[in-house]
XYZ file of C-alpha atoms in Angstrom:
622
model
C -29.843 -75.781 204.968
C -26.421 -75.683 206.502
C -24.257 -74.966 209.534
C -22.233 -71.778 209.974
C -19.600 -70.652 212.438
C -16.788 -68.146 212.829
C -14.981 -65.653 215.045
C -13.238 -62.311 215.045
C -9.607 -63.395 214.591
C -7.618 -65.649 212.268
C -7.212 -69.329 213.127
C -7.889 -71.798 210.324
C -7.314 -74.820 212.553
C -9.866 -73.706 215.133
C -12.570 -72.759 212.635
C -12.076 -76.128 210.926
C -12.572 -77.956 214.235
C -15.643 -75.850 215.005
C -17.274 -76.504 211.656
C -16.697 -80.255 211.957
C -18.936 -80.300 215.049
C -21.729 -79.236 212.669
C -21.135 -81.957 210.069
C -24.637 -83.349 210.657
C -26.122 -80.035 209.470
C -24.227 -80.098 206.183
C -22.993 -83.526 205.078
C -22.323 -82.554 201.449
C -19.496 -79.959 201.539
C -17.500 -77.810 203.904
C -15.344 -74.741 203.487
C -13.456 -72.065 205.441
C -12.251 -68.545 204.794
C -9.803 -66.589 206.931
C -7.902 -63.347 206.836
C -6.061 -61.422 209.553
C -9.353 -60.265 211.151
C -11.886 -63.040 210.588
C -12.447 -66.788 210.344
C -15.585 -68.152 208.670
C -16.681 -71.785 208.404
C -19.504 -73.524 206.594
C -21.076 -76.993 206.296
C -23.371 -77.418 203.296
C -26.555 -79.405 202.786
C -27.048 -79.034 199.035
C -30.620 -78.127 198.080
C -30.241 -75.710 195.131
C -27.501 -75.982 192.495
C -25.807 -79.126 193.776
C -22.535 -78.282 192.000
C -19.279 -76.824 193.338
C -20.589 -73.367 192.383
C -22.632 -73.400 195.591
C -19.689 -73.942 197.943
C -19.398 -71.549 200.887
C -18.105 -69.288 202.286
C -18.925 -67.409 199.063
C -17.671 -64.000 197.948
C -18.611 -61.246 195.537
C -16.686 -60.547 192.325
C -13.647 -58.877 193.912
C -13.525 -60.883 197.179
C -14.340 -57.877 199.367
C -17.540 -59.424 200.771
C -17.801 -62.978 202.141
C -20.900 -64.828 203.354
C -21.564 -67.997 205.350
C -25.285 -68.715 205.208
C -27.864 -71.171 206.523
C -31.415 -71.237 205.209
C -33.556 -70.567 202.157
C -34.534 -67.288 200.486
C -37.750 -68.209 198.676
C -38.000 -65.025 196.616
C -34.421 -65.305 195.364
C -35.412 -65.676 191.670
C -37.110 -62.247 191.713
C -34.250 -60.671 193.681
C -31.729 -62.195 191.298
C -33.416 -60.513 188.341
C -33.461 -57.189 190.199
C -29.762 -57.436 191.039
C -28.857 -58.483 187.513
C -30.592 -55.335 186.345
C -28.177 -53.400 188.551
C -25.186 -54.995 186.834
C -24.347 -57.939 189.105
C -23.205 -61.130 187.383
C -24.163 -64.488 188.869
C -22.083 -67.667 188.620
C -24.373 -70.168 190.416
C -28.030 -71.068 190.734
C -28.031 -70.641 194.508
C -29.795 -68.142 196.721
C -26.479 -67.537 198.515
C -25.224 -65.292 195.748
C -28.369 -63.190 196.068
C -27.444 -62.451 199.697
C -23.916 -61.389 198.706
C -25.039 -58.931 196.045
C -28.080 -57.729 197.980
C -25.735 -56.764 200.819
C -23.400 -55.077 198.357
C -26.362 -53.102 197.007
C -28.379 -52.350 200.172
C -26.053 -52.934 203.127
C -27.575 -54.437 206.314
C -31.030 -53.363 205.067
C -30.786 -56.268 202.592
C -32.561 -58.429 205.192
C -35.777 -56.499 204.561
C -35.808 -57.789 200.963
C -35.625 -61.466 201.921
C -38.633 -63.746 202.240
C -37.445 -66.910 203.881
C -35.721 -68.559 206.810
C -32.113 -67.637 207.358
C -29.169 -67.060 209.634
C -26.015 -65.696 208.033
C -22.709 -63.942 208.603
C -21.287 -61.392 206.177
C -17.706 -60.178 206.430
C -17.137 -56.789 204.786
C -13.375 -56.547 204.332
C -13.367 -52.892 203.281
C -15.300 -51.811 206.387
C -13.691 -54.419 208.692
C -17.208 -55.165 209.868
C -19.065 -58.428 210.535
C -22.845 -58.627 210.090
C -24.900 -61.399 211.703
C -28.586 -61.652 210.804
C -31.526 -63.891 211.683
C -34.905 -64.265 209.969
C -38.000 -62.458 211.189
C -39.590 -65.320 213.131
C -36.512 -67.199 214.336
C -36.898 -70.293 212.157
C -33.119 -70.635 211.904
C -30.994 -70.347 215.091
C -27.899 -68.206 215.565
C -25.808 -67.912 218.736
C -22.941 -65.641 219.659
C -20.397 -65.227 222.427
C -18.884 -61.866 223.284
C -16.270 -61.340 225.963
C -13.278 -59.019 226.174
C -14.003 -57.729 222.683
C -13.829 -61.169 221.034
C -16.832 -62.493 219.122
C -17.620 -66.138 218.338
C -20.805 -67.256 216.540
C -22.396 -70.456 215.237
C -25.609 -72.217 214.256
C -25.235 -74.397 217.345
C -23.706 -73.804 220.762
C -21.529 -76.919 220.597
C -19.435 -75.266 217.867
C -18.896 -72.154 220.012
C -17.760 -74.363 222.899
C -14.862 -75.605 220.760
C -13.204 -72.206 221.209
C -10.798 -72.065 224.159
C -12.038 -68.508 224.755
C -15.400 -69.862 225.922
C -15.879 -71.116 229.463
C -18.612 -73.661 230.228
C -20.263 -71.651 233.001
C -23.950 -72.056 233.891
C -26.270 -69.048 233.780
C -28.181 -69.366 237.085
C -30.981 -67.018 236.001
C -31.477 -69.042 232.829
C -31.567 -72.193 234.964
C -34.440 -70.734 237.001
C -36.450 -69.717 233.936
C -35.821 -73.076 232.289
C -37.447 -74.988 235.137
C -40.581 -72.847 234.860
C -40.903 -72.456 231.088
C -39.170 -75.710 230.087
C -36.891 -73.762 227.749
C -34.439 -70.884 228.183
C -35.994 -67.594 226.993
C -33.959 -65.452 224.601
C -31.621 -63.674 224.532
C -30.094 -65.862 227.254
C -28.833 -69.404 226.914
C -28.007 -71.863 229.679
C -24.356 -70.800 229.253
C -23.081 -67.565 230.713
C -21.822 -65.145 228.011
C -23.453 -67.119 225.147
C -26.537 -65.435 223.700
C -29.193 -66.014 221.058
C -29.468 -63.409 218.335
C -33.183 -62.510 218.623
C -35.455 -63.127 215.638
C -35.919 -60.138 213.355
C -32.566 -58.650 214.391
C -29.136 -58.160 212.945
C -25.878 -57.583 214.792
C -22.933 -55.492 213.598
C -19.497 -56.157 215.068
C -16.613 -53.753 214.625
C -13.472 -53.118 216.658
C -14.549 -55.299 219.578
C -18.037 -53.824 219.979
C -21.491 -54.936 218.864
C -24.665 -53.088 217.913
C -28.034 -54.877 217.707
C -30.794 -53.589 215.426
C -34.366 -54.821 215.200
C -35.499 -54.737 211.567
C -38.934 -56.419 211.957
C -41.711 -56.599 214.508
C -45.261 -57.904 214.267
C -47.870 -55.134 214.231
C -51.582 -55.667 214.845
C -53.988 -53.515 212.828
C -57.460 -55.010 212.528
C -59.299 -54.323 209.287
C -63.101 -54.125 208.992
C -63.618 -56.643 206.206
C -66.242 -59.347 205.537
C -65.389 -62.842 206.727
C -65.299 -64.054 203.109
C -62.485 -61.572 202.383
C -60.284 -63.071 205.108
C -61.075 -66.628 204.024
C -60.215 -65.992 200.385
C -57.015 -64.096 201.105
C -55.930 -66.751 203.601
C -56.335 -69.479 200.996
C -54.445 -67.441 198.402
C -51.515 -66.613 200.703
C -51.218 -70.188 201.961
C -51.174 -71.672 198.485
C -48.578 -69.124 197.387
C -46.464 -69.828 200.477
C -46.525 -73.585 199.863
C -45.732 -73.134 196.167
C -42.654 -71.030 196.987
C -41.441 -73.726 199.372
C -41.569 -76.433 196.734
C -38.476 -75.078 194.954
C -35.803 -77.767 195.336
C -33.277 -79.774 193.354
C -33.651 -82.728 195.761
C -36.603 -84.995 196.806
C -39.277 -83.321 198.943
C -42.043 -84.549 201.293
C -44.341 -83.393 204.114
C -45.006 -84.366 207.728
C -48.643 -85.385 208.211
C -50.032 -85.718 211.726
C -53.669 -85.592 210.646
C -54.135 -82.254 212.409
C -55.496 -79.120 210.774
C -52.136 -77.484 210.036
C -50.251 -80.379 208.457
C -53.369 -81.472 206.574
C -53.705 -77.989 205.111
C -50.110 -78.121 203.876
C -50.856 -81.454 202.164
C -54.011 -80.031 200.576
C -52.114 -76.992 199.282
C -49.383 -79.210 197.852
C -52.125 -81.081 196.032
C -53.448 -77.777 194.636
C -49.892 -77.058 193.451
C -49.999 -80.369 191.505
C -47.261 -82.138 193.469
C -47.222 -85.797 192.393
C -46.747 -87.989 194.273
C -46.975 -86.288 197.667
C -44.718 -88.167 200.089
C -46.170 -88.041 203.622
C -44.659 -89.177 206.926
C -46.589 -89.902 210.129
C -45.958 -91.405 213.542
C -48.116 -93.203 216.074
C -48.212 -94.825 219.527
C -49.845 -97.908 220.983
C -51.678 -95.632 223.465
C -54.617 -94.242 221.410
C -55.001 -91.159 223.654
C -51.576 -90.007 222.406
C -51.852 -91.160 218.779
C -53.286 -89.375 215.717
C -52.443 -92.148 213.311
C -56.020 -92.809 212.163
C -56.450 -89.163 211.119
C -53.140 -89.138 209.253
C -54.071 -92.340 207.422
C -57.470 -90.859 206.521
C -55.854 -87.729 205.037
C -53.300 -89.814 203.155
C -56.059 -91.844 201.552
C -58.111 -88.738 200.716
C -55.199 -87.196 198.825
C -53.683 -90.456 197.571
C -50.270 -89.739 199.085
C -47.273 -92.041 199.256
C -47.670 -92.580 202.994
C -45.130 -93.954 205.491
C -45.738 -94.580 209.200
C -43.349 -94.849 212.146
C -44.593 -96.429 215.392
C -42.921 -95.037 218.517
C -41.741 -97.420 221.230
C -40.804 -96.290 224.754
C -37.681 -94.151 224.464
C -34.278 -95.421 225.524
C -31.657 -93.530 227.551
C -29.368 -93.600 224.505
C -31.991 -91.905 222.353
C -32.635 -89.259 224.991
C -28.903 -88.572 225.270
C -28.591 -88.137 221.501
C -31.519 -85.691 221.398
C -30.154 -83.590 224.262
C -26.732 -83.419 222.604
C -28.281 -82.077 219.407
C -30.404 -79.540 221.316
C -27.348 -77.899 222.981
C -29.573 -76.720 225.841
C -32.084 -78.555 228.034
C -35.566 -78.209 226.516
C -38.462 -80.460 227.446
C -40.961 -80.271 224.602
C -42.425 -83.783 224.731
C -42.579 -83.927 220.940
C -38.789 -83.536 220.601
C -37.885 -87.218 220.454
C -40.842 -88.213 218.273
C -39.852 -85.441 215.878
C -36.237 -86.618 215.927
C -37.409 -90.117 214.968
C -39.798 -89.018 212.222
C -37.052 -86.830 210.733
C -34.733 -89.834 210.688
C -37.432 -91.842 208.900
C -38.117 -89.071 206.375
C -34.427 -88.584 205.566
C -34.296 -92.114 204.205
C -36.524 -90.916 201.359
C -36.297 -87.101 201.019
C -33.948 -84.201 201.788
C -36.631 -81.521 202.311
C -39.894 -81.767 204.285
C -42.694 -79.267 204.704
C -44.297 -79.038 208.145
C -47.252 -77.292 209.807
C -45.375 -75.470 212.560
C -46.656 -71.982 213.342
C -50.374 -72.516 212.785
C -51.149 -72.823 216.491
C -49.326 -69.569 217.244
C -50.518 -67.491 214.302
C -54.125 -68.694 214.241
C -54.768 -69.477 217.934
C -54.703 -73.257 218.229
C -53.385 -74.017 221.709
C -55.564 -74.890 224.689
C -53.882 -72.093 226.648
C -55.774 -69.532 224.550
C -59.042 -71.156 225.640
C -57.858 -71.382 229.244
C -57.105 -67.663 229.309
C -60.531 -66.791 227.961
C -62.206 -69.237 230.354
C -60.330 -67.716 233.279
C -61.801 -64.306 232.483
C -65.168 -65.821 233.488
C -63.877 -68.056 236.270
C -62.175 -65.083 237.942
C -65.608 -63.573 238.589
C -65.936 -66.081 241.432
C -64.597 -64.522 244.668
C -60.895 -65.252 245.152
C -61.500 -66.680 248.627
C -63.671 -69.407 247.129
C -61.358 -70.038 244.166
C -58.199 -70.339 246.226
C -59.634 -71.608 249.513
C -62.169 -74.182 248.339
C -62.110 -74.984 244.616
C -58.311 -75.061 244.261
C -57.572 -77.522 247.103
C -60.458 -79.822 246.107
C -59.426 -80.026 242.453
C -55.710 -80.417 243.223
C -56.513 -83.354 245.502
C -57.985 -85.314 242.595
C -55.726 -88.214 241.515
C -53.847 -87.930 238.225
C -55.248 -89.870 235.276
C -52.987 -91.863 232.896
C -54.450 -90.541 229.623
C -53.008 -87.492 227.850
C -55.875 -85.126 228.615
C -59.238 -86.185 230.052
C -61.628 -84.022 232.094
C -59.795 -84.338 235.418
C -56.345 -83.594 233.982
C -57.654 -80.591 232.032
C -59.505 -79.245 235.089
C -56.453 -79.600 237.333
C -54.212 -77.771 234.864
C -56.778 -75.000 234.416
C -57.051 -74.394 238.174
C -53.259 -74.533 238.707
C -52.516 -72.006 235.956
C -55.181 -69.651 237.245
C -53.417 -69.425 240.608
C -50.457 -67.634 238.978
C -50.343 -63.827 238.551
C -52.269 -62.262 235.665
C -49.070 -60.777 234.221
C -48.194 -64.262 233.052
C -50.878 -63.798 230.385
C -51.958 -67.097 228.773
C -48.482 -68.515 229.392
C -49.615 -69.188 232.971
C -51.032 -72.438 231.578
C -47.665 -73.306 230.049
C -45.601 -72.386 233.118
C -44.731 -75.175 235.543
C -43.222 -73.373 238.520
C -44.826 -72.227 241.766
C -43.255 -69.964 244.429
C -43.523 -72.633 247.137
C -42.076 -75.258 244.790
C -39.173 -72.993 243.794
C -38.368 -72.394 247.459
C -38.223 -76.125 248.128
C -36.565 -77.154 244.858
C -33.591 -74.809 244.401
C -30.508 -74.754 246.602
C -30.028 -71.710 248.834
C -27.015 -70.479 246.849
C -29.048 -70.453 243.637
C -31.988 -68.703 245.297
C -29.634 -66.002 246.569
C -28.195 -65.421 243.068
C -31.349 -65.224 240.964
C -34.225 -62.802 240.543
C -37.313 -64.856 241.404
C -39.603 -62.913 239.112
C -40.987 -65.650 236.850
C -42.807 -63.412 234.404
C -40.173 -60.710 233.894
C -39.313 -62.157 230.443
C -42.991 -62.018 229.479
C -43.410 -58.416 230.651
C -40.310 -57.408 228.709
C -41.622 -59.052 225.544
C -45.249 -57.949 225.686
C -44.159 -54.335 226.248
C -43.172 -54.318 222.570
C -46.647 -55.313 221.366
C -48.598 -52.440 219.775
C -52.010 -53.830 220.800
C -53.766 -53.802 224.162
C -56.223 -56.553 223.221
C -55.808 -59.718 225.256
C -55.715 -62.147 222.339
C -53.341 -59.969 220.302
C -50.903 -59.864 223.224
C -51.129 -63.626 223.614
C -50.488 -64.271 219.915
C -47.559 -61.861 220.084
C -46.089 -63.720 223.064
C -46.442 -67.089 221.386
C -44.752 -65.853 218.204
C -41.998 -63.774 219.796
C -41.350 -65.487 223.130
C -42.226 -69.177 223.040
C -42.073 -70.267 219.417
C -38.439 -69.399 218.529
C -36.935 -71.047 221.610
C -39.159 -74.103 221.890
C -41.083 -75.417 218.846
C -38.801 -73.906 216.202
C -35.626 -74.794 218.093
C -36.849 -78.368 218.315
C -37.683 -78.476 214.601
C -34.295 -77.100 213.535
C -32.115 -79.207 215.814
C -33.983 -82.506 215.409
C -34.233 -82.223 211.622
C -30.677 -81.029 211.082
C -29.433 -83.902 213.230
C -30.204 -85.963 210.129
C -29.342 -83.391 207.462
C -33.050 -82.840 206.723
C -34.333 -79.395 205.763
C -37.763 -78.512 207.188
C -39.785 -75.675 205.654
C -42.724 -74.056 207.458
C -45.185 -72.366 205.060
C -47.522 -71.191 207.841
C -44.699 -68.897 209.019
C -44.269 -66.959 205.792
C -43.979 -63.438 207.205
C -46.544 -62.073 204.734
C -49.064 -64.651 205.940
C -48.257 -63.857 209.582
C -48.678 -60.122 208.963
C -52.000 -60.721 207.209
C -53.290 -62.803 210.135
C -52.485 -59.876 212.450
C -55.193 -57.902 210.607
C -57.919 -60.487 211.302
C -60.321 -59.570 214.159
C -59.811 -61.609 217.327
C -63.328 -63.047 217.389
C -62.712 -64.658 213.998
C -59.673 -66.499 215.357
C -61.134 -67.569 218.726
C -64.903 -67.700 218.200
C -66.361 -68.533 221.593
C -64.074 -71.419 222.526
C -63.517 -72.608 218.953
C -59.837 -72.209 218.116
C -58.659 -71.352 214.575
C -62.233 -70.487 213.657
C -61.434 -68.473 210.521
C -58.862 -71.058 209.440
C -61.431 -73.844 209.731
C -64.017 -71.956 207.694
C -61.416 -70.966 205.067
C -60.561 -74.641 204.531
C -64.179 -75.676 203.909
C -64.302 -77.564 200.646
C -60.520 -78.050 200.696
C -60.197 -80.321 203.734
C -62.599 -83.080 204.782
C -64.884 -81.941 207.612
C -63.537 -84.783 209.765
C -60.150 -83.052 209.728
C -61.297 -79.447 209.521
C -63.427 -79.637 212.671
C -61.193 -81.707 214.954
C -59.363 -80.340 217.982
C -55.685 -79.933 218.771
C -53.591 -82.963 219.708
C -50.052 -82.780 218.324
C -46.945 -84.950 218.583
C -46.250 -85.953 222.161
C -45.122 -88.824 224.380
C -46.889 -90.690 227.219
C -43.929 -89.655 229.349
C -45.803 -89.444 232.652
C -46.640 -93.134 232.315
C -43.152 -94.120 231.151
C -41.630 -92.367 234.189
C -43.728 -94.654 236.357
C -42.719 -97.737 234.397
C -40.026 -98.148 231.706
C -37.958 -95.069 232.655
C -38.366 -95.218 236.432
C -34.990 -96.726 237.312
C -33.167 -94.553 234.793
C -34.791 -91.402 236.224
C -33.917 -92.292 239.818
C -30.302 -93.160 239.000
C -29.734 -90.100 236.843
C -31.232 -87.558 239.245
C -29.752 -88.959 242.448
C -26.237 -89.251 240.983
C -26.121 -85.913 239.130
C -23.631 -83.379 240.556
C -25.865 -80.554 239.314
C -28.896 -81.914 241.190
C -26.807 -82.002 244.360
C -25.258 -78.554 243.889
C -28.115 -76.458 242.482
C -31.184 -78.260 243.861
C -32.598 -79.896 246.964
C -32.189 -83.618 246.307
C -34.528 -84.600 249.164
C -37.320 -82.582 247.592
C -36.654 -84.165 244.185
C -36.983 -87.596 245.769
C -40.292 -86.488 247.309
C -41.564 -85.441 243.862
C -40.590 -88.853 242.491
C -42.523 -90.678 245.260
C -45.648 -88.563 244.755
C -45.540 -89.173 241.021
C -45.084 -92.938 241.402
C -48.005 -93.144 243.821
C -50.329 -91.151 241.504
C -50.760 -88.533 244.215
C -49.681 -85.914 241.692
C -48.527 -85.604 238.103
C -44.976 -84.243 238.356
C -43.961 -85.330 234.861
C -43.186 -81.754 233.753
C -40.747 -80.947 236.557
C -39.228 -84.447 236.595
C -38.759 -84.503 232.814
C -37.213 -81.024 233.010
C -34.747 -82.187 235.662
C -33.904 -85.360 233.710
C -33.081 -83.325 230.616
C -31.103 -80.854 232.702
C -29.053 -83.537 234.452
C -28.320 -85.245 231.163
C -27.366 -81.945 229.509
C -24.967 -81.225 232.385
C -23.393 -84.664 232.010
C -22.843 -84.158 228.266
C -21.741 -80.529 228.151
C -20.182 -79.745 231.529
C -19.069 -82.919 233.312
C -17.670 -84.463 230.131
C -16.971 -83.196 226.632
C -18.436 -85.407 223.952
């Protein structure tokens, strides 16, 4: 795992400054390459072949092709043998060389041969062409800036901002979508003119112009097979995926929350004869937010070398550090816990496996159940739903625990009030038309398109299935996952130079799951039904049958207590809150939250992260 950056002109001093902003991603080595038309930079975290032979940027035999690469190609041993058979000579034990010669052999189509997570840049001197590519599911990030024919790219936005070509201008439309979704949907970023390269795409740059090509998309094609067939193939593919991700020349561990996904990864590592398995877990004093007992139970069942981190209330300094590493405001409440557990793990290992992707691929989130439940609830006349049930439920006081019957009911009713085109993401969207009108400043409202679900319509239009659950899985994988969970995992782990591998997002496993009938994934209101049955005899029933919880923070309680003064000071003093929002309305939201009249933790936490991001990236330059 590494950090890459570069641009479409020659300036060794600038590319060196840019790559130093990514030192946390690659603490082991750095390198640059320039010629009259390109500058490439690289920071290396050594995982395979720890010698100087793995230094990047790396070239082919005659120096006509150069690569700067971040990620892991898990099938590189097989590809290496294929390329050797075509006459290519290798001088290292890295997967980087495989990318160089695969491009030389297949051109941009080389990406279709790779099984892994990656973001890379290839400079083809003979063609005077730059290729940028990102893995199928967006596990590794890649950003680019294009203006007046000049291209700048990097693993993180902060490196791009080092270029004097790039202005720190806010994208107002992205600001609007951020407040609703709690992340900025691709291909936009919070910065005007800086974009995300979408997952499953590559970009070709030549003579000041770019061309984007999609090389992969998820296709649904249900097969009529017995349940036992799906269970057996699922077990086989998962074990193979985990085994491939064990290749490493440095110490390796696994995050263990005690949930179904991370526990499955541990069980598969055990089947691959990993000894000892090093597991890392976190917990909270509030038991409604903590999974520590389940993690400890799994650790004892598989005799792992288990380490636990207890999470205290977060400090402003910790929040500031996390936002700086994220580059953009993003309010996933598991971000800081994940940052802390990565820091703990890095004291012992350089690579960690994690269970990300299982909730998207195999239908684990509560929003899938909410969508199905709404299909029945919507049979009640709208006048009763909106005129009677909605106001009564919304008037119920917020409860301090994470979920609970009242909190779940309130969220279900609120999401159901949003338009159907929001699909199941209605229960993960935290904006309302009346709130937007009161929250945003008039100048912002005049500039933006207040169509909250336009990004969802644009994404779901590319799905080949008309089935409700297929569309929802597609949206989670293509819309939400790359810009929220996976962005969090990459930025928080690489803040400590820790590589995180996600076996549940092997593209072959994801494609297989797209052939499984919907009723085997969501059976009644049982999420991950086929996954649970496939793990019978592999996982203890106590783990296999439990519901979703996940890393989180009791942030709504902390905003009423430990973080109250910090929140008030930050929001009321922020220039962005005064310029782009209605500060009086924000103060009203704070009062209602403090008095338990409503739970505004989502919007308040979003604004806190936004104000802090603005302080770090726009008001001052860290």
